[in-house]
């Protein structure tokens, strides 16, 4: 038999599918010792289902709503209005109204109640739905309560609730609404308490907002509430709000807004003792639910009542401390220009690449963080850490660390030991790279880079031939040994010396030119079309593919509907398809291991999903004439040579100028001959990743055939050692995979901080805004020049639709984005620094670029005219918009 009523103070009946998230939380709260929850009951989803199960009009409207996307705003508004009309006019079956009336008579029909929505997808750990559905206060009488129950049901389909469900991928037809009917507490004061600071995310700080009367005044923004910060039983901050008005209950039902007496407006709403009592209640609730809570409270003459508690869903996860000490974590993703979450299999490989010491690697929120605690615990360690991080050029990251270091009391609590990012063993202090750098500088032979590239290619080819002979545990052992050995082999002393030469030469030249001629970052302007650049070739070679494609109309038409699974089979059936197929295959042979976020081995490579290349090919055809590669390459060489000659000419006019000009030309030649190798080690890693991946997927296919996996890509959600064990045993814990897939979807919604502490506190860095226009967005200047153009916001590389002269605005770019760089005139990203991949590539293409512009993809509108100052490091966005 269906139950239409469940009492709040009966945890045994708690079933979220029947009482919704709010109802379930209230039933849980009622069981916590020392927590007062007002009496009441839940009208279950059984009542909702029975009322509407045979409503053909509603079912038809819901079917239409299920096809809507977030951009169908007008259609959604019209549909939701119709749905709410149907629900509010629907007669509730008599057997349901009878049990509601009986329950009200038991509780006291003459009393006042709050009637509150409680959806089955509400107050959940990953999606709070806070404020999405309606609440009605001080409702008196059976008829009025029944009418407001229907209003609550209808609020399941407000525009805001529907949009929220679409954004979080909830099916409208599978979300139902219970209704909480709860005694009104008639409070003297009320508010909200967060058991983790909502501003800093610090889990040790409780933040309390408080105002007079009902909490609606606070929620609606009618008053500036008091705010109290409490840390471990001590009030650390009190901010008194201007409380001019409040909302109170009327004896006849409903609420009214009243003015607060003048002598109370600037008084503290809660006494210090009450603040500390409330903090203790909050910690008790948090302990019960095992996660930080967003708690609604009120206080009457009978003390504090808790009327809601839900998980705080906006906090970034933090690593658990096993030593009980404070720790500091730095984002590894920001160093790699890859802030998206990484699947477990990919995490194994990334941990090996980042840092000499695996003991400092920490994984939370689907990202890799580096524990800097022991590095920052000593003066020398702090100096070295800031020096190394500062050289990478992410000012927000560096400034955040500087801010944290100023908190001397916190720094003293960091653990000391040998688990440091910066290792000081013999291997790390060797002078071999510097000795090689001196030799390479003196020789200045461009052939040395080709020699290094060829040496690594031979190594990769050898590995490719060896790995195909292996399977089972032998394969896993081979991959593990090869990958752990890569760091030393990819950058041996002579290679490290070659990389150092170009970096040191660039620093010297920039410093001297700024001193002599007053120009910043001069080296940025003459490294276009450098020889042996694997990243530049990635973009320019795709222009050649476009030259083949543009000849064949049938192929161009097919590109509009191409499918990855049948891509090459379909091509050969078309006129010119064989030639196009050959051209694309040749491109993929060289660069097919690339893709956006290719530092994660699990991401789909271009060779696996070649249709990712189609938008870039079509963009090149639109924006370039035939033989565009050669024209672009020659233009880059010409502009670089002209720039070097211009610097030399201006220097020669100075005192001692001929000597300075000669020196600059030599240094410029050294930079051009060696700078390209800076990106090759990562390219080498990515080549190996793809070979590893192909071999590992063959093992996954075997598990699929055994029935242990549903599809081979499921192994992405196993760590390397778990996958290895699965191959040994032939079995997989599939619940683990399902759970990790759910976690990954949640992680995708998170924004990872650059620096955070083990308390969960996010440490933010700020820019020095001196010499930057007031309304400009500050960032890090990484490629000189000033350019105006149309901003194109690109979230995914394969969705890019660029015209020549556009300015690319993205969360991040990595070397796989290089094909987009041939069309654009400037670059803006949310992460990165002077030494990161995107910055180096921008300089090679001669693109003015500013990186580490916080929230650039949200603050800049797609199609807006912007000005990028890649010399001073800012973006101006107050220019007139143009149509897209």
PDB file of N, CA, C and O in Angstrom, residues 55 108 168 462 517 584 598 650 737 781 844:
ATOM      1  N   UNK A  55      -2.591  12.149 -16.041  1.00  0.00           N
ATOM      2  CA  UNK A  55      -2.794  13.477 -16.635  1.00  0.00           C
ATOM      3  C   UNK A  55      -2.110  13.516 -18.009  1.00  0.00           C
ATOM      4  O   UNK A  55      -0.901  13.771 -18.111  1.00  0.00           O
ATOM      5  N   UNK A 108      -2.326  19.847  14.932  1.00  0.00           N
ATOM      6  CA  UNK A 108      -2.952  21.105  15.330  1.00  0.00           C
ATOM      7  C   UNK A 108      -3.311  21.917  14.111  1.00  0.00           C
ATOM      8  O   UNK A 108      -2.477  22.701  13.616  1.00  0.00           O
ATOM      9  N   UNK A 168      22.552  20.055 -15.059  1.00  0.00           N
ATOM     10  CA  UNK A 168      23.103  18.942 -14.281  1.00  0.00           C
ATOM     11  C   UNK A 168      22.663  17.575 -14.799  1.00  0.00           C
ATOM     12  O   UNK A 168      22.854  16.559 -14.127  1.00  0.00           O
ATOM     13  N   UNK A 462      62.266   1.995 -31.766  1.00  0.00           N
ATOM     14  CA  UNK A 462      62.702   0.762 -31.117  1.00  0.00           C
ATOM     15  C   UNK A 462      61.650   0.290 -30.115  1.00  0.00           C
ATOM     16  O   UNK A 462      61.319  -0.896 -30.053  1.00  0.00           O
ATOM     17  N   UNK A 517      67.243  49.896 -25.372  1.00  0.00           N
ATOM     18  CA  UNK A 517      66.240  50.506 -26.244  1.00  0.00           C
ATOM     19  C   UNK A 517      64.884  50.727 -25.578  1.00  0.00           C
ATOM     20  O   UNK A 517      63.984  51.316 -26.180  1.00  0.00           O
ATOM     21  N   UNK A 584      45.412  13.036 -45.248  1.00  0.00           N
ATOM     22  CA  UNK A 584      45.094  13.043 -43.812  1.00  0.00           C
ATOM     23  C   UNK A 584      45.859  11.947 -43.089  1.00  0.00           C
ATOM     24  O   UNK A 584      46.372  12.153 -41.973  1.00  0.00           O
ATOM     25  N   UNK A 598      46.318  16.295 -24.256  1.00  0.00           N
ATOM     26  CA  UNK A 598      46.979  15.029 -24.558  1.00  0.00           C
ATOM     27  C   UNK A 598      47.939  14.561 -23.469  1.00  0.00           C
ATOM     28  O   UNK A 598      48.488  13.463 -23.552  1.00  0.00           O
ATOM     29  N   UNK A 650      69.176  50.039 -35.003  1.00  0.00           N
ATOM     30  CA  UNK A 650      68.982  51.054 -33.956  1.00  0.00           C
ATOM     31  C   UNK A 650      70.119  51.029 -32.933  1.00  0.00           C
ATOM     32  O   UNK A 650      70.517  52.069 -32.405  1.00  0.00           O
ATOM     33  N   UNK A 737      34.247   1.152 -11.213  1.00  0.00           N
ATOM     34  CA  UNK A 737      34.262   1.919 -12.460  1.00  0.00           C
ATOM     35  C   UNK A 737      33.059   2.845 -12.532  1.00  0.00           C
ATOM     36  O   UNK A 737      33.176   4.027 -12.892  1.00  0.00           O
ATOM     37  N   UNK A 781      52.005  38.837 -19.568  1.00  0.00           N
ATOM     38  CA  UNK A 781      52.445  39.081 -20.945  1.00  0.00           C
ATOM     39  C   UNK A 781      53.414  37.986 -21.348  1.00  0.00           C
ATOM     40  O   UNK A 781      54.470  37.830 -20.741  1.00  0.00           O
ATOM     41  N   UNK A 844      56.291  31.649 -31.279  1.00  0.00           N
ATOM     42  CA  UNK A 844      56.758  31.099 -32.549  1.00  0.00           C
ATOM     43  C   UNK A 844      55.879  31.560 -33.715  1.00  0.00           C
ATOM     44  O   UNK A 844      56.339  31.710 -34.837  1.00  0.00           O
TER      45      UNK A 844
END
